[in-house]
Each structure stands twice: as structure tokens, then as C-alpha cells.
Amino acid sequence: MKIVVLPGDGIGPETMAVTVEVLQAVSRRFELNLDLDHDITGHESLRRHGATVTPALLEKVKAADGLMLGPAATYDFKDESKGEINPSKFFRKALDLFANIRPSRTYEGLTNKVGAFDLVVVRENTEGFYADRNIASGGSEMLITPDVVVSLRRITRECCERVARSAFELAMTRRKHLSIVHKANVLKLGDGMFIEMCHAVGREFPEVQVDDFIVDAMMAHVVRAPDRFDVIVTTNMFGDILSDLTAELSGSLGLGGSLNAGKHHAMGQAAHGSAPDIAGKDIANPFSLILSAAQLLAWHGTRRALPRFGEAARAIELACEQAVKAGETTRDVGGRLGTAATGRALVQRLLAA
Ligand code: NAD
């Protein structure tokens, strides 16, 4: 399996270095023969190539079996004509990574205010209220007068249908319960279509129990009783916000894994951003990126029918679970180790198993 590795900005290089060590460790233990091809994006690429991402990099990624993308300092990248392209958007759009799978679960040994839960947010990833990805060219956020901005939100039957199918397929591998999250009381046409397509796909999965929640109320439900939920499917921006909340409820945003998956490509990418407030301090939690790497291995294993990739993914998840319980973590989840030491301990645990 060839994986292109792009550390990104802020805490990206620290957390990706640790993730690479973990990937190398499982490659040895499970004979995965991983071929990691390191390249650059974000600020470093802007300095060296005049753009945060390049067409040559995209070609390399298209030819690989998977991509690990570190967080981007997206807020810094304002002008695409100056090469300031959002790498996250770039790959999601160019590789058509329509389903963003974001699991969140609580861990034994980690104090938690909301009780135990284990859920997955499946977020539509290619349209919605994202001005930079829902039209073919230009932006869909417009300055009408110096005092008026209009932002376009695109919802299509095709994108609703395919993300719903990913969510139902995932629900079939779990507790067979799917919750649709929407704002159809206000966005009657767009979210109305989203709900309609989810139910249409749901008819192919009669074993899955389906319910739905309005997004604002959902924020209360998921804080009050997150154990009510199994798989949650929602549109792009609602999913972005909800999944940061569920990751934090599980103990820390630094525990939130995230896989961006399409038909032919997939990209592991932490749920969090570049966290400039803690960058370079060796305190960032690497588990989010490591768990995303595990999701990428599992995706490849399913696609190519290679069970040892799934086993490697499960071993990483188990090692993270045990590390949390043993307190071999960064301080955001109650541990005392730095980023690099957390990675070394995890590698030892993986190789000792
Ligand atoms: P953030 O997710 O980077 O950080 C939010 C908070 O969570 C901060 O307090 C941070 O220290 C903490 N945090 C994040 N990751 C952590 C980790 N691994 N371990 C411990 N603590 C962690 O969000 P932000 O500060 O609003 O955004 C910073 C930059 O990241 C912005 O430029 C934003 O646009 C960008 N961003 C990028 C992505 C992406 O690349 N997918 C996602 C979100 C934000």
C-alpha cells in the first residue's frame, strides 16, 4: 500500500511524525509492506512552490492507494490566485471524497461528563455551505456591495444519495441505528431533499432503524444522552460542527479520527485544525491523526479484501485504548507525556503485543 504523507501546518509535523512511526510499526508487525511517500503542503509548499498544493502532488496522490493529510492553517489561505488554496478542500474536491467518517467514543480510564458512548458522524463532504467547493469555478460566496455578502449552499440529490448509502452501509456493520440530522424546518427544500434521499436509500436497508433530529436540538440531545446514537448522517457544515462536539465530549478534540472516503480514493485527516496555540510545544495529542491512519488502513483492507489491514487498524485502536487507560497520553486527556513520547510508548505497546 502506497500512502502519500503530507504533514501540513501548525501541529501537523509533530503529530504526523508520530503517526508515521505508528504506521511503520504496524507495517512490520502485520507485514503490510507500507510504502510511505513524504511530500509537503500548506505554508511550506507555498514557500517552496508558490502554492499550498500543486497539480504534480495531486497526480502523485491519485496514483497512490491512500493519503494522510496533516491539518492545514486554512484561515491563513485567503487568495487562491496567490496559490493560497485550502489543501483540505483541494483533495476532497479533486478526489471526490464525498463521505467524511468521524467516529467518537469514550475511553475507559478517562473522566467523562456525559457517560459512555460510541457513535460515528457521517458528514457529506463535497457541497453544502462550503463556498469554495460547491461550484465548478470561482467562489459561491459573493460580496454584493461592500456591506452585503451572499453565500450559496448547494444540495444535490446525487450527493445526498451517496452519503446516505455510506451511512447505511456503516450502520449495518454496527448497531443498525441511523439518525438523520438536518434543519428542514427552515431549509425546507435543501434539507427536505436530504431527508427524502436518506429515507429512499433506507428502504434498501430495512434492518436499520431510522430517526431524525433538527440540528439545533441535536446539540442538546448529543450532550444529554450521546449513548442514544450510533451512526449520524448530516450535511457538510452541520457535520463539521457536530463532530468536533462529539470528539470533545469523548474526552478531547485530539481524539477525533476522520476519514474522507470516495469510490476510488481515501484520505486520513485529523478532525481538528492546525492548533497554532499549541504548535511546536510537543503537547498536541497525536491520537486523532493516528486513529485516522487506522481508518485509512481499514478502508484499504476492505477495498482490496486484505484482512491484515483491518487487523492492523484494530490493533492501533486497541493500543490507543490501552494507552488512555494507562495514562500514556498527552495532557489534554489527563496524561503527562509529550507528543513524541506518547508516540514512542504507543509504538512499544504495538510491537510488544
Ligand atoms: P483547532 O481545531 O486547530 O483547535 C481548536 C482547539 O483545540 C485549540 O484550543 C487547540 O489547541 C485544541 N486542539 C486541536 N487539536 C488538538 C490536539 N491534537 N491535541 C490537543 N489539543 C488540540 O481549531 P482553530 O484553532 O479554530 O483553527 C486553527 C487553524 O486550523 C485555522 O487556520 C483553521 O482554519 C484550521 N482548520 C483546519 C482544519 C483542517 O485542516 N481539516 C480543520 C479545522 C480548522
Tab-separated table of C-alpha atoms and ligand atoms in Angstrom:
chain	number	residue	atom	x	y	z
A	1	MET	CA	0.000	0.000	0.000
A	2	LYS	CA	1.463	3.302	-1.079
A	3	ILE	CA	0.469	6.236	1.132
A	4	VAL	CA	1.363	9.852	0.406
A	5	VAL	CA	2.182	11.617	3.692
A	6	LEU	CA	1.654	15.381	3.945
A	7	PRO	CA	2.380	16.784	7.448
A	8	GLY	CA	0.647	20.162	6.929
A	9	ASP	CA	0.828	23.202	9.212
A	10	GLY	CA	0.907	24.007	12.936
A	11	ILE	CA	0.837	20.790	14.995
A	12	GLY	CA	0.775	18.746	11.762
A	13	PRO	CA	4.518	17.981	11.528
A	14	GLU	CA	4.676	16.837	15.207
A	15	THR	CA	1.578	14.653	15.053
A	16	MET	CA	2.387	13.280	11.590
A	17	ALA	CA	5.925	12.272	12.663
A	18	VAL	CA	4.386	10.142	15.416
A	19	THR	CA	1.718	8.766	13.055
A	20	VAL	CA	4.426	7.694	10.605
A	21	GLU	CA	6.220	5.779	13.398
A	22	VAL	CA	2.956	4.013	14.239
A	23	LEU	CA	2.340	3.140	10.585
A	24	GLN	CA	5.869	1.758	10.283
A	25	ALA	CA	5.355	-0.315	13.433
A	26	VAL	CA	2.115	-1.932	12.186
A	27	SER	CA	3.656	-2.405	8.767
A	28	ARG	CA	6.372	-4.557	10.393
A	29	ARG	CA	4.017	-6.394	12.747
A	30	PHE	CA	1.319	-7.187	10.170
A	31	GLU	CA	3.593	-7.387	7.092
A	32	LEU	CA	1.687	-4.631	5.327
A	33	ASN	CA	4.652	-3.529	3.223
A	34	LEU	CA	3.599	0.110	3.525
A	35	ASP	CA	5.399	2.479	1.179
A	36	LEU	CA	5.254	5.987	2.675
A	37	ASP	CA	5.960	8.793	0.233
A	38	HIS	CA	6.617	12.095	2.046
A	39	ASP	CA	5.770	15.434	0.451
A	40	ILE	CA	4.632	18.907	1.509
A	41	THR	CA	1.514	21.119	1.550
A	42	GLY	CA	0.421	24.338	3.249
A	43	HIS	CA	2.839	27.074	4.247
A	44	GLU	CA	5.945	25.051	3.388
A	45	SER	CA	4.683	24.296	-0.113
A	46	LEU	CA	3.646	27.943	-0.532
A	47	ARG	CA	7.228	28.997	0.295
A	48	ARG	CA	8.895	26.398	-1.913
A	49	HIS	CA	6.472	26.009	-4.836
A	50	GLY	CA	4.389	29.215	-4.686
A	51	ALA	CA	1.208	27.247	-3.882
A	52	THR	CA	-0.081	25.294	-0.884
A	53	VAL	CA	-0.808	22.338	-3.201
A	54	THR	CA	0.343	21.626	-6.757
A	55	PRO	CA	-1.026	19.684	-9.768
A	56	ALA	CA	2.035	17.374	-9.582
A	57	LEU	CA	1.191	16.496	-5.992
A	58	LEU	CA	-2.384	15.686	-6.992
A	59	GLU	CA	-1.155	13.319	-9.711
A	60	LYS	CA	1.082	11.574	-7.184
A	61	VAL	CA	-1.819	11.203	-4.743
A	62	LYS	CA	-4.132	9.878	-7.476
A	63	ALA	CA	-1.597	7.164	-8.292
A	64	ALA	CA	-1.219	6.138	-4.613
A	65	ASP	CA	-3.514	3.893	-2.539
A	66	GLY	CA	-4.183	6.470	0.149
A	67	LEU	CA	-3.328	9.880	1.552
A	68	MET	CA	-2.531	11.060	5.075
A	69	LEU	CA	-3.111	14.819	5.235
A	70	GLY	CA	-1.999	16.830	8.251
A	71	PRO	CA	-4.072	19.826	9.390
A	72	ALA	CA	-3.953	22.989	7.309
A	73	ALA	CA	-3.747	26.597	8.511
A	74	THR	CA	-6.820	27.191	6.357
A	75	TYR	CA	-7.638	30.544	7.867
A	76	ASP	CA	-4.304	31.925	6.585
A	77	PHE	CA	-5.091	30.951	2.983
A	78	LYS	CA	-7.274	33.715	1.612
A	79	ASP	CA	-6.378	34.225	-2.057
A	80	GLU	CA	-6.300	31.273	-4.457
A	81	SER	CA	-4.783	33.465	-7.195
A	82	LYS	CA	-1.695	33.690	-4.937
A	83	GLY	CA	-1.522	29.916	-4.530
A	84	GLU	CA	-3.294	30.024	-1.173
A	85	ILE	CA	-5.531	27.018	-1.763
A	86	ASN	CA	-7.199	25.144	1.105
A	87	PRO	CA	-5.486	21.706	0.848
A	88	SER	CA	-8.379	20.016	2.564
A	89	LYS	CA	-10.881	21.349	0.043
A	90	PHE	CA	-8.461	20.670	-2.810
A	91	PHE	CA	-8.180	16.933	-2.134
A	92	ARG	CA	-11.803	16.411	-1.092
A	93	LYS	CA	-12.966	18.005	-4.330
A	94	ALA	CA	-10.316	16.648	-6.711
A	95	LEU	CA	-10.589	13.071	-5.378
A	96	ASP	CA	-14.385	13.278	-4.882
A	97	LEU	CA	-14.138	12.222	-1.224
A	98	PHE	CA	-17.841	12.543	-0.556
A	99	ALA	CA	-18.175	10.869	2.849
A	100	ASN	CA	-16.363	12.178	5.906
A	101	ILE	CA	-16.470	9.435	8.547
A	102	ARG	CA	-15.817	10.762	12.050
A	103	PRO	CA	-16.041	8.252	14.924
A	104	SER	CA	-16.220	9.399	18.548
A	105	ARG	CA	-16.232	7.134	21.595
A	106	THR	CA	-15.444	7.321	25.239
A	107	TYR	CA	-12.473	5.522	26.771
A	108	GLU	CA	-12.148	3.546	29.973
A	109	GLY	CA	-9.941	5.449	32.386
A	110	LEU	CA	-10.851	8.853	31.030
A	111	THR	CA	-13.202	11.008	33.099
A	112	ASN	CA	-16.241	11.861	31.105
A	113	LYS	CA	-19.111	14.206	31.918
A	114	VAL	CA	-21.726	12.704	29.611
A	115	GLY	CA	-21.443	8.926	30.128
A	116	ALA	CA	-20.125	6.222	27.838
A	117	PHE	CA	-20.929	6.384	24.127
A	118	ASP	CA	-19.710	5.121	20.777
A	119	LEU	CA	-21.016	6.876	17.664
A	120	VAL	CA	-19.960	7.926	14.179
A	121	VAL	CA	-20.820	11.154	12.387
A	122	VAL	CA	-21.029	10.684	8.603
A	123	ARG	CA	-20.773	14.104	7.052
A	124	GLU	CA	-21.439	14.989	3.419
A	125	ASN	CA	-18.123	16.342	2.202
A	126	THR	CA	-18.470	17.863	-1.265
A	127	GLU	CA	-21.194	20.528	-1.237
A	128	GLY	CA	-23.472	22.300	1.274
A	129	PHE	CA	-22.491	25.632	2.813
A	130	TYR	CA	-18.880	25.421	1.655
A	131	ALA	CA	-18.420	28.310	-0.699
A	132	ASP	CA	-15.134	27.007	-2.080
A	133	ARG	CA	-16.340	23.594	-3.221
A	134	ASN	CA	-19.906	23.678	-4.389
A	135	ILE	CA	-19.469	25.281	-7.824
A	136	ALA	CA	-17.144	24.295	-10.692
A	137	SER	CA	-15.213	27.561	-10.911
A	138	GLY	CA	-14.969	30.714	-8.799
A	139	GLY	CA	-16.414	31.067	-5.330
A	140	SER	CA	-20.013	30.850	-4.249
A	141	GLU	CA	-19.579	33.486	-1.564
A	142	MET	CA	-20.160	36.878	-3.137
A	143	LEU	CA	-19.644	40.445	-1.982
A	144	ILE	CA	-22.759	42.060	-3.459
A	145	THR	CA	-21.990	45.539	-2.069
A	146	PRO	CA	-19.280	46.440	0.496
A	147	ASP	CA	-21.914	45.706	3.143
A	148	VAL	CA	-23.680	42.662	1.700
A	149	VAL	CA	-22.407	39.097	1.344
A	150	VAL	CA	-24.328	36.221	-0.175
A	151	SER	CA	-23.157	32.619	0.433
A	152	LEU	CA	-24.613	29.895	-1.705
A	153	ARG	CA	-25.442	26.467	-0.299
A	154	ARG	CA	-25.716	23.659	-2.820
A	155	ILE	CA	-27.592	20.411	-2.102
A	156	THR	CA	-27.962	17.777	-4.819
A	157	ARG	CA	-29.899	14.527	-4.941
A	158	GLU	CA	-26.774	12.651	-6.043
A	159	CYS	CA	-24.615	13.833	-3.124
A	160	CYS	CA	-27.421	13.165	-0.605
A	161	GLU	CA	-27.921	9.682	-2.025
A	162	ARG	CA	-24.276	8.627	-1.946
A	163	VAL	CA	-23.528	9.909	1.565
A	164	ALA	CA	-26.750	8.289	2.826
A	165	ARG	CA	-25.651	4.973	1.291
A	166	SER	CA	-22.231	5.209	3.035
A	167	ALA	CA	-24.004	5.880	6.339
A	168	PHE	CA	-26.465	2.977	5.978
A	169	GLU	CA	-23.650	0.610	4.972
A	170	LEU	CA	-21.725	1.676	8.056
A	171	ALA	CA	-24.823	1.282	10.270
A	172	MET	CA	-25.175	-2.301	9.023
A	173	THR	CA	-21.698	-3.057	10.440
A	174	ARG	CA	-22.615	-1.504	13.821
A	175	ARG	CA	-25.786	-1.297	15.931
A	176	LYS	CA	-28.081	-0.733	12.907
A	177	HIS	CA	-29.384	2.649	14.017
A	178	LEU	CA	-29.136	5.741	11.838
A	179	SER	CA	-30.061	9.300	12.860
A	180	ILE	CA	-30.566	11.960	10.196
A	181	VAL	CA	-29.587	15.458	11.351
A	182	HIS	CA	-30.998	18.420	9.393
A	183	LYS	CA	-32.621	21.845	9.519
A	184	ALA	CA	-35.592	21.012	7.300
A	185	ASN	CA	-37.866	23.220	9.418
A	186	VAL	CA	-36.088	26.233	7.851
A	187	LEU	CA	-34.064	24.889	4.916
A	188	LYS	CA	-37.186	23.155	3.649
A	189	LEU	CA	-36.048	22.429	0.109
A	190	GLY	CA	-32.372	21.503	0.617
A	191	ASP	CA	-32.667	19.608	3.869
A	192	GLY	CA	-36.077	18.333	2.774
A	193	MET	CA	-34.319	16.687	-0.163
A	194	PHE	CA	-31.581	15.369	2.155
A	195	ILE	CA	-34.151	13.654	4.391
A	196	GLU	CA	-36.096	12.349	1.376
A	197	MET	CA	-32.950	10.755	-0.128
A	198	CYS	CA	-31.891	9.268	3.214
A	199	HIS	CA	-35.300	7.564	3.518
A	200	ALA	CA	-35.174	6.442	-0.125
A	201	VAL	CA	-31.793	4.743	0.450
A	202	GLY	CA	-33.043	3.440	3.793
A	203	ARG	CA	-35.667	1.308	2.019
A	204	GLU	CA	-32.749	-0.861	0.829
A	205	PHE	CA	-31.690	-1.350	4.468
A	206	PRO	CA	-34.904	-2.388	6.282
A	207	GLU	CA	-32.936	-3.711	9.282
A	208	VAL	CA	-31.649	-0.240	10.100
A	209	GLN	CA	-33.794	1.756	12.498
A	210	VAL	CA	-34.028	5.386	11.312
A	211	ASP	CA	-34.927	8.567	13.191
A	212	ASP	CA	-34.230	12.241	12.619
A	213	PHE	CA	-33.353	15.340	14.624
A	214	ILE	CA	-33.260	19.065	13.919
A	215	VAL	CA	-29.649	20.167	14.210
A	216	ASP	CA	-30.053	22.734	17.000
A	217	ALA	CA	-31.977	20.302	19.216
A	218	MET	CA	-29.405	17.644	18.298
A	219	MET	CA	-26.719	19.669	20.086
A	220	ALA	CA	-28.743	19.244	23.304
A	221	HIS	CA	-29.566	15.560	22.675
A	222	VAL	CA	-25.965	14.603	21.997
A	223	VAL	CA	-24.737	16.357	25.150
A	224	ARG	CA	-27.598	14.996	27.273
A	225	ALA	CA	-27.523	11.366	26.114
A	226	PRO	CA	-24.872	10.602	23.471
A	227	ASP	CA	-25.371	6.865	24.036
A	228	ARG	CA	-28.695	7.177	22.166
A	229	PHE	CA	-26.773	7.495	18.909
A	230	ASP	CA	-24.987	5.027	16.666
A	231	VAL	CA	-24.485	6.449	13.143
A	232	ILE	CA	-25.455	10.056	12.441
A	233	VAL	CA	-25.701	11.300	8.860
A	234	THR	CA	-25.820	15.000	8.064
A	235	THR	CA	-24.911	17.727	5.606
A	236	ASN	CA	-21.443	19.245	5.353
A	237	MET	CA	-21.336	22.135	7.809
A	238	PHE	CA	-23.636	20.583	10.422
A	239	GLY	CA	-21.395	17.504	10.377
A	240	ASP	CA	-18.246	19.588	10.729
A	241	ILE	CA	-19.584	21.288	13.854
A	242	LEU	CA	-21.330	18.267	15.383
A	243	SER	CA	-18.264	16.022	15.003
A	244	ASP	CA	-15.978	18.480	16.835
A	245	LEU	CA	-18.536	18.480	19.645
A	246	THR	CA	-18.728	14.671	19.803
A	247	ALA	CA	-14.910	14.386	19.710
A	248	GLU	CA	-14.616	16.834	22.608
A	249	LEU	CA	-17.385	15.008	24.530
A	250	SER	CA	-15.350	11.814	24.182
A	251	GLY	CA	-12.510	13.477	26.100
A	252	SER	CA	-10.701	15.752	23.667
A	253	LEU	CA	-10.836	17.091	20.131
A	254	GLY	CA	-7.409	15.436	19.937
A	255	LEU	CA	-9.102	12.008	19.960
A	256	GLY	CA	-11.281	12.589	16.898
A	257	GLY	CA	-10.338	10.381	13.958
A	258	SER	CA	-11.538	11.267	10.485
A	259	LEU	CA	-11.531	9.533	7.117
A	260	ASN	CA	-12.557	11.232	3.882
A	261	ALA	CA	-13.678	8.481	1.558
A	262	GLY	CA	-14.848	8.322	-2.050
A	263	LYS	CA	-15.282	5.458	-4.513
A	264	HIS	CA	-11.618	5.273	-5.540
A	265	HIS	CA	-9.627	7.289	-3.022
A	266	ALA	CA	-9.448	7.950	0.707
A	267	MET	CA	-7.672	10.462	2.901
A	268	GLY	CA	-6.975	10.137	6.613
A	269	GLN	CA	-7.080	13.551	8.246
A	270	ALA	CA	-7.448	14.536	11.894
A	271	ALA	CA	-10.809	16.053	12.843
A	272	HIS	CA	-9.048	19.086	14.351
A	273	GLY	CA	-7.202	22.003	12.762
A	274	SER	CA	-3.585	23.180	12.882
A	275	ALA	CA	-3.931	24.384	16.515
A	276	PRO	CA	-1.431	27.284	16.266
A	277	ASP	CA	-1.883	27.962	20.009
A	278	ILE	CA	-0.027	24.744	20.882
A	279	ALA	CA	2.137	24.191	17.777
A	280	GLY	CA	5.818	23.399	18.352
A	281	LYS	CA	5.326	22.741	22.089
A	282	ASP	CA	5.270	18.928	21.963
A	283	ILE	CA	1.874	18.842	23.698
A	284	ALA	CA	-0.509	18.125	20.804
A	285	ASN	CA	-2.417	14.855	21.062
A	286	PRO	CA	-1.384	12.670	18.099
A	287	PHE	CA	-4.224	10.146	18.567
A	288	SER	CA	-6.624	11.959	16.245
A	289	LEU	CA	-4.226	11.572	13.307
A	290	ILE	CA	-3.168	8.061	14.373
A	291	LEU	CA	-6.809	6.895	14.578
A	292	SER	CA	-7.409	8.485	11.166
A	293	ALA	CA	-4.480	6.447	9.818
A	294	ALA	CA	-6.111	3.314	11.278
A	295	GLN	CA	-9.335	4.203	9.439
A	296	LEU	CA	-7.344	4.550	6.194
A	297	LEU	CA	-5.765	1.102	6.653
A	298	ALA	CA	-9.188	-0.431	7.358
A	299	TRP	CA	-10.651	1.238	4.243
A	300	HIS	CA	-7.841	-0.187	2.100
A	301	GLY	CA	-8.253	-3.636	3.674
A	302	THR	CA	-11.983	-3.697	2.871
A	303	ARG	CA	-11.484	-2.388	-0.662
A	304	ARG	CA	-8.718	-4.834	-1.545
A	305	ALA	CA	-10.055	-7.726	0.596
A	306	LEU	CA	-6.834	-7.804	2.663
A	307	PRO	CA	-7.870	-8.758	6.232
A	308	ARG	CA	-4.481	-7.973	7.768
A	309	PHE	CA	-5.042	-4.258	7.096
A	310	GLY	CA	-8.243	-4.427	9.162
A	311	GLU	CA	-6.336	-6.295	11.877
A	312	ALA	CA	-3.655	-3.589	11.894
A	313	ALA	CA	-6.349	-0.909	12.212
A	314	ARG	CA	-7.962	-2.722	15.151
A	315	ALA	CA	-4.537	-3.156	16.806
A	316	ILE	CA	-3.939	0.609	16.598
A	317	GLU	CA	-7.366	1.343	18.104
A	318	LEU	CA	-6.776	-1.162	20.897
A	319	ALA	CA	-3.303	0.255	21.623
A	320	CYS	CA	-4.798	3.776	21.834
A	321	GLU	CA	-7.491	2.473	24.186
A	322	GLN	CA	-4.879	0.819	26.428
A	323	ALA	CA	-2.633	3.904	26.321
A	324	VAL	CA	-5.507	6.110	27.503
A	325	LYS	CA	-6.244	3.666	30.328
A	326	ALA	CA	-2.556	3.591	31.306
A	327	GLY	CA	-2.253	7.389	31.175
A	328	GLU	CA	0.386	7.198	28.423
A	329	THR	CA	-1.089	10.202	26.691
A	330	THR	CA	-0.769	13.923	26.266
A	331	ARG	CA	-2.150	16.212	28.940
A	332	ASP	CA	-5.422	17.123	27.142
A	333	VAL	CA	-6.584	13.604	28.082
A	334	GLY	CA	-5.023	13.533	31.511
A	335	GLY	CA	-1.587	12.101	30.687
A	336	ARG	CA	1.837	13.549	31.348
A	337	LEU	CA	3.676	12.691	28.138
A	338	GLY	CA	4.618	14.931	25.251
A	339	THR	CA	3.558	14.235	21.669
A	340	ALA	CA	6.748	12.366	20.727
A	341	ALA	CA	6.865	10.305	23.954
A	342	THR	CA	3.172	9.384	23.539
A	343	GLY	CA	4.055	8.062	20.092
A	344	ARG	CA	7.093	6.108	21.354
A	345	ALA	CA	5.004	4.475	24.092
A	346	LEU	CA	2.304	3.552	21.590
A	347	VAL	CA	4.854	2.013	19.205
A	348	GLN	CA	6.330	-0.052	22.066
A	349	ARG	CA	2.861	-1.223	23.007
A	350	LEU	CA	2.103	-2.187	19.393
A	351	LEU	CA	5.357	-4.089	18.926
A	352	ALA	CA	5.121	-5.818	22.325
A	353	ALA	CA	1.617	-7.185	21.645
B	1	NAD	P1	-8.242	23.760	16.014
B	1	NAD	O1	-9.013	22.505	15.764
B	1	NAD	O2	-6.915	23.854	15.356
B	1	NAD	O3	-8.068	23.982	17.575
B	1	NAD	C1	-9.185	24.147	18.459
B	1	NAD	C2	-8.736	23.924	19.898
B	1	NAD	O4	-8.481	22.532	20.111
B	1	NAD	C3	-7.441	24.648	20.259
B	1	NAD	O5	-7.501	25.059	21.587
B	1	NAD	C4	-6.376	23.601	20.103
B	1	NAD	O6	-5.229	23.792	20.898
B	1	NAD	C5	-7.128	22.325	20.507
B	1	NAD	N1	-6.621	21.160	19.773
B	1	NAD	C6	-6.772	20.899	18.443
B	1	NAD	N2	-6.138	19.782	18.125
B	1	NAD	C7	-5.578	19.312	19.257
B	1	NAD	C8	-4.767	18.173	19.552
B	1	NAD	N3	-4.412	17.289	18.624
B	1	NAD	N4	-4.336	17.994	20.818
B	1	NAD	C9	-4.688	18.857	21.784
B	1	NAD	N5	-5.442	19.947	21.573
B	1	NAD	C10	-5.884	20.180	20.315
B	1	NAD	O7	-9.182	24.962	15.531
B	1	NAD	P2	-8.804	26.525	15.322
B	1	NAD	O8	-7.813	26.958	16.347
B	1	NAD	O9	-10.089	27.198	15.239
B	1	NAD	O10	-8.150	26.587	13.883
B	1	NAD	C11	-6.745	26.678	13.657
B	1	NAD	C12	-6.489	26.617	12.148
B	1	NAD	O11	-6.839	25.305	11.676
B	1	NAD	C13	-7.316	27.615	11.318
B	1	NAD	O12	-6.494	28.110	10.276
B	1	NAD	C14	-8.437	26.757	10.760
B	1	NAD	O13	-8.954	27.280	9.570
B	1	NAD	C15	-7.705	25.453	10.548
B	1	NAD	N6	-8.549	24.239	10.470
B	1	NAD	C16	-8.121	23.272	9.620
B	1	NAD	C17	-8.790	22.078	9.577
B	1	NAD	C18	-8.278	21.021	8.656
B	1	NAD	O14	-7.175	21.103	8.174
B	1	NAD	N7	-9.041	19.977	8.412
B	1	NAD	C19	-9.892	21.842	10.414
B	1	NAD	C20	-10.280	22.846	11.317
B	1	NAD	C21	-9.595	24.043	11.347
